[in-house]
XYZ file of C-alpha atoms in Angstrom:
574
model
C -9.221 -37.658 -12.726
C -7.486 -35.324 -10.324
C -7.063 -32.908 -13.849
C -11.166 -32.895 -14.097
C -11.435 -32.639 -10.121
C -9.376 -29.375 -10.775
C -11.280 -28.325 -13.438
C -14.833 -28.568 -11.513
C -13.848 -26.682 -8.487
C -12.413 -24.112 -10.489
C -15.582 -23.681 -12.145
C -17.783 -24.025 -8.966
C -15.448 -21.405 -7.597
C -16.256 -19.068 -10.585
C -20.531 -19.608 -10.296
C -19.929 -18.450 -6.403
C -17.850 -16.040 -7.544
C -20.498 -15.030 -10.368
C -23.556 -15.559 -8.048
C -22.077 -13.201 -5.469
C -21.314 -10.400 -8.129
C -24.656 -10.261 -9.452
C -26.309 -10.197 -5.611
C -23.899 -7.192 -5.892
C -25.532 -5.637 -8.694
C -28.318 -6.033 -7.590
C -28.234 -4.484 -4.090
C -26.438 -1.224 -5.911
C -29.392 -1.005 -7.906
C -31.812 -0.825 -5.467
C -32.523 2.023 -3.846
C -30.119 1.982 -0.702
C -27.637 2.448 -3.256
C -29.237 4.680 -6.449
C -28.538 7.659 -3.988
C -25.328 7.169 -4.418
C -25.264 8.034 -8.418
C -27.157 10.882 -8.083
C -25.003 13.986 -8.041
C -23.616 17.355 -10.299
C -24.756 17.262 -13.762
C -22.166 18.432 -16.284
C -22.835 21.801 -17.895
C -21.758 19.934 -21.344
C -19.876 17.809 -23.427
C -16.759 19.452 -24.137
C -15.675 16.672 -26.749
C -17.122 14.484 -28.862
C -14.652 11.746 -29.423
C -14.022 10.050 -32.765
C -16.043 6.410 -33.951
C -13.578 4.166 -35.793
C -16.115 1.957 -36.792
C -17.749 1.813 -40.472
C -21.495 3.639 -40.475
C -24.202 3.295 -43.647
C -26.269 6.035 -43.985
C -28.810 3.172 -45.302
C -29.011 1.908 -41.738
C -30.225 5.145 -40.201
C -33.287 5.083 -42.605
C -34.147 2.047 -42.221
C -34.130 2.459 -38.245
C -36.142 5.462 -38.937
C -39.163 3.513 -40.942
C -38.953 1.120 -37.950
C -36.583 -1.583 -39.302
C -33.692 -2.289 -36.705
C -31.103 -4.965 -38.761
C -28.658 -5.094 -35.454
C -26.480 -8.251 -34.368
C -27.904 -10.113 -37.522
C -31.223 -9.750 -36.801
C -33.784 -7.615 -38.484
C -36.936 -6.611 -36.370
C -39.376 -4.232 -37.072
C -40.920 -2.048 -34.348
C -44.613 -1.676 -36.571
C -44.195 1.686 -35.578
C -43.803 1.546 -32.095
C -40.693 2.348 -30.053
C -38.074 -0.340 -30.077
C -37.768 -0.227 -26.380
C -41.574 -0.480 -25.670
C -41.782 -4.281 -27.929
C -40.297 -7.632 -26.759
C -37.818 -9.299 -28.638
C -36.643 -12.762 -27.353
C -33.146 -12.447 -29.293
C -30.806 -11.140 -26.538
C -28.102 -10.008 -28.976
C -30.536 -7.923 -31.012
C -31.550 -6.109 -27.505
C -28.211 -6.016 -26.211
C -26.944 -4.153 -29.162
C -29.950 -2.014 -29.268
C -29.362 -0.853 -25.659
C -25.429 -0.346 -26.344
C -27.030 2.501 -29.062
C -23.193 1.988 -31.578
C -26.227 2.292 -34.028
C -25.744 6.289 -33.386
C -23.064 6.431 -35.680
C -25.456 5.606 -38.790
C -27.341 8.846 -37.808
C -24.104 10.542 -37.693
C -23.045 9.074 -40.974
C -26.490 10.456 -42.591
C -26.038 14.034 -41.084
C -29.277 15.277 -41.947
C -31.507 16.972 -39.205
C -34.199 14.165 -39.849
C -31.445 11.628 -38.536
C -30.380 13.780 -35.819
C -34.491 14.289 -34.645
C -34.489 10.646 -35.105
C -31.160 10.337 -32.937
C -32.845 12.504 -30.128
C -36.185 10.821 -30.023
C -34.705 7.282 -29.599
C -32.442 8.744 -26.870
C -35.298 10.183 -25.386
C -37.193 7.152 -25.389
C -34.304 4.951 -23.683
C -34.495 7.756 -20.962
C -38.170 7.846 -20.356
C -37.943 3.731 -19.777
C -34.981 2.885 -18.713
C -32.941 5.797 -17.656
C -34.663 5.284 -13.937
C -34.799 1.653 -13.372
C -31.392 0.067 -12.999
C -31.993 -3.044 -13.983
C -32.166 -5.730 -16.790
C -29.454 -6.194 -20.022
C -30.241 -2.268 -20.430
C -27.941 -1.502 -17.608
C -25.532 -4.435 -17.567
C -22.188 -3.242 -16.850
C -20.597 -4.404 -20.156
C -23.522 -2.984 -21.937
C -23.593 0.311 -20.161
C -20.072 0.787 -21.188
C -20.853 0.673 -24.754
C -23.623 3.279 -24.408
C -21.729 5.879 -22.483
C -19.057 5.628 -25.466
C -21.919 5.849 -28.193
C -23.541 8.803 -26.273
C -20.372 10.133 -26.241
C -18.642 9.535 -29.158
C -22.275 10.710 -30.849
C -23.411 13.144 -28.891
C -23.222 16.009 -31.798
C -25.960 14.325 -33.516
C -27.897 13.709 -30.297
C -27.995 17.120 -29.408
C -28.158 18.926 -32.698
C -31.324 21.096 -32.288
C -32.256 19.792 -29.168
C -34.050 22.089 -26.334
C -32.183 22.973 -23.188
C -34.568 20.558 -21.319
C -33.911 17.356 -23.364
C -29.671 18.833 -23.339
C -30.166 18.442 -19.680
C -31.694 15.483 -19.611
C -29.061 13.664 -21.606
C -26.386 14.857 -19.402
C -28.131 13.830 -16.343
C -28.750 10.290 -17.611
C -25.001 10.183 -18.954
C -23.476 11.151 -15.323
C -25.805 8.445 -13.820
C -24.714 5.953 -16.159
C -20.992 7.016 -15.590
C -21.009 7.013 -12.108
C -23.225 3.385 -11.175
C -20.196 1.929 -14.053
C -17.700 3.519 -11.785
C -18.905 1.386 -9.021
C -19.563 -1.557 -11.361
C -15.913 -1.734 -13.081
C -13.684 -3.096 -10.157
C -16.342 -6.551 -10.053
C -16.879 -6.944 -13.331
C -15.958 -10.488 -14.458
C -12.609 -10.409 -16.253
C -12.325 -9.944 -20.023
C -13.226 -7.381 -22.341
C -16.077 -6.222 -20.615
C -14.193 -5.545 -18.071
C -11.572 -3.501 -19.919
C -14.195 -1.708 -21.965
C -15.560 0.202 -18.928
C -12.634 1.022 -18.001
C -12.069 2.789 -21.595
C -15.909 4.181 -21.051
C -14.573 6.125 -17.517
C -11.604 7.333 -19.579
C -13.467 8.519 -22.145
C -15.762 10.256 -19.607
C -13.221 12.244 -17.550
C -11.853 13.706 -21.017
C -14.996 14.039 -22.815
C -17.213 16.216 -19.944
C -16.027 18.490 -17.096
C -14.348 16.971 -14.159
C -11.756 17.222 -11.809
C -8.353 16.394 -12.568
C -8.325 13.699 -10.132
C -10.906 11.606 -12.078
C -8.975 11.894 -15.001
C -5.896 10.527 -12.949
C -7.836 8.042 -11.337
C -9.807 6.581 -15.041
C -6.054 7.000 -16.527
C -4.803 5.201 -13.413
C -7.590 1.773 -13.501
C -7.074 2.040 -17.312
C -3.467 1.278 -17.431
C -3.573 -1.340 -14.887
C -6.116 -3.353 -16.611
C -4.439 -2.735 -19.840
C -0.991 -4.276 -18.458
C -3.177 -7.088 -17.267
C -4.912 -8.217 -20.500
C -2.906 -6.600 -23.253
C -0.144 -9.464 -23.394
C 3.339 -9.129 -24.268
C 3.051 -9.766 -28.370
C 0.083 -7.692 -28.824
C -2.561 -10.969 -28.108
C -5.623 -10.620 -25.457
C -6.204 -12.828 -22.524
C -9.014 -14.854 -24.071
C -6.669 -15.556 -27.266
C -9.328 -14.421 -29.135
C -8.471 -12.526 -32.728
C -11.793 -10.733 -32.565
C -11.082 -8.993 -29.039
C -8.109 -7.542 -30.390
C -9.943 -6.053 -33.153
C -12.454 -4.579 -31.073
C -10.332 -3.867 -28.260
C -8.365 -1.762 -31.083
C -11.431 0.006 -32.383
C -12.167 1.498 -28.824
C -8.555 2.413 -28.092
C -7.579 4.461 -30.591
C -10.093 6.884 -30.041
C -9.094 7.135 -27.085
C -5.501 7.831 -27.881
C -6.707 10.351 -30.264
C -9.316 12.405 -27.746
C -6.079 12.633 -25.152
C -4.321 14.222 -27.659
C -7.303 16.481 -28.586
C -7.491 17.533 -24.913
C -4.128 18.225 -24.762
C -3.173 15.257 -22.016
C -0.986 13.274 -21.883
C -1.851 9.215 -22.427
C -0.776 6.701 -20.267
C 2.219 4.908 -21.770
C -0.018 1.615 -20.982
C -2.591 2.618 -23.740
C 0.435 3.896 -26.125
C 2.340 0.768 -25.474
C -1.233 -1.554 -25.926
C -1.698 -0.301 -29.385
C 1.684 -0.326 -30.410
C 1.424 -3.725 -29.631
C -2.008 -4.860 -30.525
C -1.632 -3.455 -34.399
C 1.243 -6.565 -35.283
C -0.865 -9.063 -33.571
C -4.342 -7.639 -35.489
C -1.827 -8.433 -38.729
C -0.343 -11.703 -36.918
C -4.099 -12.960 -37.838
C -4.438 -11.317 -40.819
C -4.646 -13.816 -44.137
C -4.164 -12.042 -47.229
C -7.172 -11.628 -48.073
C -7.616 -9.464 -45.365
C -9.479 -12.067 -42.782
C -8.393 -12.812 -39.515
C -8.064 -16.833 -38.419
C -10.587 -18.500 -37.043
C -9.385 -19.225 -33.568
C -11.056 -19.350 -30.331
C -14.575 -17.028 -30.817
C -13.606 -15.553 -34.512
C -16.099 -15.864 -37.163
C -16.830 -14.054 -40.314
C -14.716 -11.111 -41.109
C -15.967 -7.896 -42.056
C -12.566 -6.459 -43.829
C -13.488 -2.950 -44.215
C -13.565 -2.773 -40.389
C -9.783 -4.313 -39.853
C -8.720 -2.308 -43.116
C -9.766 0.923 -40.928
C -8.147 0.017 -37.992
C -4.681 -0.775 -39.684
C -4.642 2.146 -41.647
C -3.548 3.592 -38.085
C -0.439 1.180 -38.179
C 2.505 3.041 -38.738
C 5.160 0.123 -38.919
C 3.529 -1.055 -41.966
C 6.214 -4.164 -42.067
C 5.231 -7.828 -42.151
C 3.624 -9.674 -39.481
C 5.395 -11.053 -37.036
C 5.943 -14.868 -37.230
C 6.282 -15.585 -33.585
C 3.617 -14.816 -30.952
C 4.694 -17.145 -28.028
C 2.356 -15.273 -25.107
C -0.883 -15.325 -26.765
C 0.268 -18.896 -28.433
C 0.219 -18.892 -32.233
C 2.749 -19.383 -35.280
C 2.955 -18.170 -38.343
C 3.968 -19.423 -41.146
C 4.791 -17.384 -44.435
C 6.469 -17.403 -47.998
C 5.481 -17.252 -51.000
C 1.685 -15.719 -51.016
C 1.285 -18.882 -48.572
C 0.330 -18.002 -45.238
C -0.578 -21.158 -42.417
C -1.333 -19.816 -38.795
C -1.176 -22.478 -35.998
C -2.618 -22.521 -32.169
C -0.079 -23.731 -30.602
C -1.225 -22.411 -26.955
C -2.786 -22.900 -23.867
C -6.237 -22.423 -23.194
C -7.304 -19.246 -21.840
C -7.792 -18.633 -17.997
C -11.484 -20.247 -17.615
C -13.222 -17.127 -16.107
C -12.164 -15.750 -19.908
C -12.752 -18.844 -21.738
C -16.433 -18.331 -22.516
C -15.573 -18.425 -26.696
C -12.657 -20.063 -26.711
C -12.623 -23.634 -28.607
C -10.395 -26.715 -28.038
C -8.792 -26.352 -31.394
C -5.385 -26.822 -29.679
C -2.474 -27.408 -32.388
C -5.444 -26.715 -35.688
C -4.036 -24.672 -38.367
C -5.541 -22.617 -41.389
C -3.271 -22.433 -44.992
C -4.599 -19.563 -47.269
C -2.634 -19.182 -50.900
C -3.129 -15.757 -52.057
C -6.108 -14.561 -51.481
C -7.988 -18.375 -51.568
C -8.029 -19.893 -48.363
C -7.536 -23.721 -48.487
C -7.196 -25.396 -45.057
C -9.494 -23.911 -42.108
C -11.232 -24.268 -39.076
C -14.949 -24.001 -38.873
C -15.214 -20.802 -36.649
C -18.250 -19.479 -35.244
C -21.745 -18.118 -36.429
C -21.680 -15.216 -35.156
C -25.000 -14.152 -35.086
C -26.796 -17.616 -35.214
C -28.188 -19.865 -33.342
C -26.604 -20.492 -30.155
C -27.079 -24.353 -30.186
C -23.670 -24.408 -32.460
C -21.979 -23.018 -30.941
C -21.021 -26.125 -28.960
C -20.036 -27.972 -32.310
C -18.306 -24.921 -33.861
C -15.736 -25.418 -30.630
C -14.974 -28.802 -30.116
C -11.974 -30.054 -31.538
C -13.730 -31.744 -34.683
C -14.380 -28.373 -36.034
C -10.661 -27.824 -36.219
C -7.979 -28.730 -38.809
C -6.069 -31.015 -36.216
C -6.454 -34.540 -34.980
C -9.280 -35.822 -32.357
C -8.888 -39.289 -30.344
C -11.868 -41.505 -29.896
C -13.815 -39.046 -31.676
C -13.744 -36.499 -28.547
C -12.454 -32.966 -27.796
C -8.991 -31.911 -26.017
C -10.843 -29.942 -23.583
C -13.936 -29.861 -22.015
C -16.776 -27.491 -22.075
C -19.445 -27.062 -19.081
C -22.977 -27.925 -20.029
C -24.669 -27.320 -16.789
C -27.941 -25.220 -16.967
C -26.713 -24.061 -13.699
C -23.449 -22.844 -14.834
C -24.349 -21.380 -18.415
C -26.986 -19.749 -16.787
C -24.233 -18.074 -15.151
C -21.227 -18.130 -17.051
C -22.477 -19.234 -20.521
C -20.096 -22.132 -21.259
C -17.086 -22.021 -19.704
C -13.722 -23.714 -21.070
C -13.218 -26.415 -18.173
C -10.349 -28.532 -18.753
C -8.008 -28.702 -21.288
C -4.162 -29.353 -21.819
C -2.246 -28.025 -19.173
C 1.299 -28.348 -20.696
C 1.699 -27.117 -24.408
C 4.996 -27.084 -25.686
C 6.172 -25.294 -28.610
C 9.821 -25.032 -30.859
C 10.092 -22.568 -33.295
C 11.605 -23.736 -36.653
C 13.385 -21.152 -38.636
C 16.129 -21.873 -41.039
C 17.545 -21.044 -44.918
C 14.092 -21.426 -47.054
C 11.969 -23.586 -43.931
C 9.546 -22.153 -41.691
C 8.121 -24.633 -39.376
C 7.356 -25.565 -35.609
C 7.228 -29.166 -33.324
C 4.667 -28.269 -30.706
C 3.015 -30.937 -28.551
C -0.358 -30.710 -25.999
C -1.089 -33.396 -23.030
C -5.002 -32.386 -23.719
C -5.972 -35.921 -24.167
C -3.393 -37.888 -21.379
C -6.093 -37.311 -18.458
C -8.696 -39.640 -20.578
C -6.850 -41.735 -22.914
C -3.081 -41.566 -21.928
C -1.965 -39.759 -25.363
C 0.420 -37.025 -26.446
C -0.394 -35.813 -29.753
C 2.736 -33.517 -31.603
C 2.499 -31.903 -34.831
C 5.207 -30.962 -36.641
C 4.391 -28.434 -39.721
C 7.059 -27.131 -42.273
C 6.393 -24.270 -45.548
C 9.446 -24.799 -47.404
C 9.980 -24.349 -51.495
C 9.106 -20.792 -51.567
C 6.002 -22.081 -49.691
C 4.607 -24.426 -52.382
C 5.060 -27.328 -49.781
C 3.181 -27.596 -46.411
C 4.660 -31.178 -45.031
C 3.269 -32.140 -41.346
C 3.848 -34.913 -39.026
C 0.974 -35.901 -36.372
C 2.500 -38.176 -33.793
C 0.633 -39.581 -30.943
C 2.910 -41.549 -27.703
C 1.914 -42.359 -24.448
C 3.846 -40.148 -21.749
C 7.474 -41.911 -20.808
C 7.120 -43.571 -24.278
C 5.173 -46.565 -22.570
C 3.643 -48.918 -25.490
C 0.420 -48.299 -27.392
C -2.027 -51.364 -26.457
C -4.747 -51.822 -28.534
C -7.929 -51.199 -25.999
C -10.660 -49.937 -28.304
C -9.691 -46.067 -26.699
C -6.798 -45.387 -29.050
C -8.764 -44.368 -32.655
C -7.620 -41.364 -34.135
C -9.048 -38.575 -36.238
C -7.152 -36.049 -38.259
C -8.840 -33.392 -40.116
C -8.282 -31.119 -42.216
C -11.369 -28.670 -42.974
C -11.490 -27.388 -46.873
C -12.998 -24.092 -47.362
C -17.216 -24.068 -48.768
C -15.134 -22.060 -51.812
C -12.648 -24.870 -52.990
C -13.291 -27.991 -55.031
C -11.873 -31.150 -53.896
C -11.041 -33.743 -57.040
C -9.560 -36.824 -57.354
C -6.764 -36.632 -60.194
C -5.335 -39.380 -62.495
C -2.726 -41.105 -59.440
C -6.228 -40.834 -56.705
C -4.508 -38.112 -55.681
C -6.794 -35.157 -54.086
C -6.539 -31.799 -55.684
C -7.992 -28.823 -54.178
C -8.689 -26.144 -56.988
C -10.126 -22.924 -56.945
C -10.711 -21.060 -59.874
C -8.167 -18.543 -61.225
C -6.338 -19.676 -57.945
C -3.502 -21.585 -57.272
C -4.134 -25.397 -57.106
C -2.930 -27.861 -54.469
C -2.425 -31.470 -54.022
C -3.218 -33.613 -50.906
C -1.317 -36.715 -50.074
C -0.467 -39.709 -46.583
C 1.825 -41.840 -45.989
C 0.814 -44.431 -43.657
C -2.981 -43.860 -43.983
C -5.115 -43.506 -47.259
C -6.939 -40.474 -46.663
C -11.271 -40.279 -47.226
C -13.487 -36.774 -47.737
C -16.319 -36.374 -45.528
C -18.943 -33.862 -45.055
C -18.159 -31.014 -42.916
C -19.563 -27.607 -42.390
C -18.272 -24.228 -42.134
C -20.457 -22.038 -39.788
C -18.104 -18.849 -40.206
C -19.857 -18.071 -43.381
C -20.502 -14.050 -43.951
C -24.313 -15.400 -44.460
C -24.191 -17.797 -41.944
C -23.383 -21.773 -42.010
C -22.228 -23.472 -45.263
C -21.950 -27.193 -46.436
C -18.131 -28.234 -46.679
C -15.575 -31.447 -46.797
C -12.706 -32.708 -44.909
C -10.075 -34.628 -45.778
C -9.707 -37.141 -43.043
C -7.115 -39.690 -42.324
C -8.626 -42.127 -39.620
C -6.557 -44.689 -38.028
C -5.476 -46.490 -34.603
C -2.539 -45.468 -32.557
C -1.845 -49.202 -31.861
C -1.166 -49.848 -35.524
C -0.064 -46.383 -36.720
C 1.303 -44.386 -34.015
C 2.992 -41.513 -36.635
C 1.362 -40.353 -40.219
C 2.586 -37.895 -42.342
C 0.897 -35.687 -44.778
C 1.813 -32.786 -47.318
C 0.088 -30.335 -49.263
C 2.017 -29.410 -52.482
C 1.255 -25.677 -54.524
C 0.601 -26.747 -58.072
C 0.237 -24.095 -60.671
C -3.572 -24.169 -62.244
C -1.802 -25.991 -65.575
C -0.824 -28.853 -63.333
C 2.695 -28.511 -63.136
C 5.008 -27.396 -59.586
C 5.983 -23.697 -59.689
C 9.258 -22.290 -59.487
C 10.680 -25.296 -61.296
């Protein structure tokens, strides 16, 4: 009870926190303050730094017959501008204000794209350029824009008059200077670290000082060192924030170098480590694990980014700060979250999949977790992170941490990671032909006195996964049966892979021209149960789980393996 006291005046803590930040904004965008980002307009842009991410020439004429497909979502405009029409999806309009969509225009080069380009800018300008207010000019979106305008500004102003080149610039240096005031009271995360990159990008990009490039270089590198961890991971322990994190710094990287400064050796160091820990999550078929806010992969997009890795080696197997394993041999790969939760003012994605794992064979994945729709509706979102969406065990049908529901507080904060285990402990198994980990979480001891460890070894040139899911009470007191001691453990199969039921009632999960592997408990007689996999590239998809269901008063220990068979039926490497 004291754990969930904790956990609530934390949160309350962040809503005054959050309340008090936007009162902020809003007083700096009213007109005491708009003064204040009024000022020198730059001549020009004396750079126009690269775009990592992948553009379709398709897109840009489809935006240009008035058909905007952006964050999943396709709207068209009937011919009017999309700024002028109202569009209740508020990813759709917070990706149309953030403008990445440049890049297709870019992509097209032809001067119809560019006049296109131009008139959309324009547009923005005309209704939004003087009103400080609304998702338009949230900080985190304003900090995509300036990038986009930046990064795309060659198309913007191809052909464009002298009064329309001024009028860009002007809107640019307001936008860069009210996010220069905005970045020190941002909420924490990515955001956050994004603006940062935005000011960066700025100071090298247009004409200033030298002291705002030392200052943007200065706040970059701090905030860098703060939520770049030590293996390469982010602060929210999200896969995908590394990946976009990624695409944003090594631009940057590149437009120091093309301005002939030098980088901070906090960006150098950040992507030096970052590129391992994008591969850390990397399956082989090129997706990343579906871990606290990852959903559907888009592989082109990670297959760009890592074509900028110049180690090249294997992934590490080890990333202790950002709290994940790896497992790998054979063309077997498992990945295991074996962490904490994130710090709750960065928790807003993360999931209470604490000790889940995925196993992928190949290029077939096997084992998963559910992930996230990325793009759907937001009311999963709440199933897609509790702990039953997650290849690992549940007790009394209820997640290891807890998520805030409050109309108050999502209003606020969206939904907020509240409580969770506070002591994860993790052991690293590594010896001739085993890779493995023991890792235990106290998630579940505030509520219903449990410990649950998992113990998870690839051994036989990785044609046997063999796990152990214990469950004690702390001090090794004894398991009473009270009706609060029933325990769930899952294990989510992929939409793709058939799940059988051979000759010995054994269950096989096949895939074809893919490896082939059987399921099989001691202990417990496992069942398969519906399931559903929401990280689907076109959106949710029906799925099974194997499930072994028991009570810790009569089974306190089960064990469980997953053996490679070859498609013929018989163990490779015999």
């Amino acid at each position: 009870m004291a754990l969930a006291a904790g956990s609530t005046t934390r949160l309350w803590t962040l809503v005054a926190k959050e309340f008090w930040r936007k009162t902020r904004r809003r007083l700096r965008a009213g007109p005491v303050y708009r003064w204040r980002y009024s000022g020198r307009t730059p001549e020009r842009v004396l750079i126009a730094p690269p775009d990592l991410r992948l553009a379709d020439p398709q897109i840009a004429l489809e935006i240009y017959y008035g058909r905007y497909p952006l964050s999943g979502h396709l709207v068209e405009t009937g011919g009017k501008s999309p700024f002028q029409i109202d569009v209740p999806n508020r990813g759709w309009v917070k990706t149309l204000h953030g403008f990445r969509w440049l890049r297709h225009m870019r992509a097209a080069g032809t001067e119809l794209a560019a006049a296109n380009a131009r008139a959309l800018v324009s547009d923005w300008i005309a209704m939004h350029g003087n009103q400080i207010s609304g998702i338009a000019w949230e900080p985190g979106t304003t900090a995509k824009r300036v990038i986009a305008w930046l990064q795309h500004s060659s198309v913007v102003l191809q052909g464009a008059e002298f009064p329309f080149y001024r009028a860009f610039l002007k809107s640019l240096a307001v936008q860069i200077r009210y996010l220069r005031s905005m970045a020190r009271e941002m909420p924490d995360g990515k955001d956050r670290l994004r603006a940062r990159i935005a000011l960066a990008f700025a100071a090298l990009s247009l004409p200033a000082p030298a002291s705002a490039l030392r200052g943007a270089t200065r706040n970059l590198a701090e905030e860098l060192n703060r939520q770049i961890l030590a293996d390469g991971g982010h602060i929210s322990r999200n896969p995908m924030s590394v990946l976009e994190i990624l695409a944003d710094l090594l631009p940057l990287r590149q437009t120091y170098a093309n301005q002939a400064e030098t980088p901070p050796q906090a960006l150098m160091g950040a992507i030096d480590r970052m590129l391992p820990a994008l591969r850390f999550f990397r399956h082989q078929d090129g997706s990343l694990a579906r871990f606290n806010g990852m959903g559907a992969t888009i592989h082109d997009r990670i297959a760009t980014i890592l074509r900028h890795d110049d180690t090249a080696g294997a992934p590490l197997l080890h990333a202790p700060h950002s709290g994940y394993e790896r497992l790998s041999m054979g063309g077997v790969t498992v990945i295991a979250d074996t962490g904490l939760p994130p710090p709750v003012d960065v928790s807003n994605a993360a999931h209470a999949g604490c000790l889940a794992f995925e196993l992928s064979s190949g290029r077939q994945h096997y084992i998963v977790n559910a992930g996230i729709d990325t793009y759907g509706a937001a009311e999963f979102r709440p199933l897609a992170r509790a702990t039953a969406a997650h290849s690992t065990a549940t007790i009394n049908d209820t997640s290891s941490a807890r998520f805030s529901h409050s109309l108050r507080v999502n209003d606020l904060l969206g939904s907020p990671l509240i409580g969770g285990p506070q002591n994860v402990q993790c052991k690293r198994i590594d010896q001739k032909g085993v890779q493995g980990f023991i890792a235990r979480h106290d998630g579940y001891v505030p509520r219903f006195g449990f410990l649950h460890e998992r113990e998870l070894k690839l051994s036989t040139n990785g044609n046997v996964l063999a796990g152990r899911d214990r469950f004690q009470r702390p001090a090794n007191a004894a398991i009473r049966n009270n009706g609060r001691d029933f325990i769930t453990v899952r294990f989510h199969v992929h939409p793709d892979i058939n799940l059988l039921q051979d000759e010995h009632d054994r269950l096989v999960l096949t895939a074809d021209q893919a490896d082939s592997w059987v399921f099989t408990a001691s202990e417990v007689v496992p069942e398969v149960e519906e399931s559903i996999y929401f990280a689907g590239l076109g959106g949710p998809r029906r799925s099974r789980q194997i499930v072994l269901a028991f009570k810790a008063s009569d089974v306190s220990e089960v064990h469980w393996q997953l053996t490679r068979t070859s498609i013929a039926g018989y163990p490779e490497n015999n």
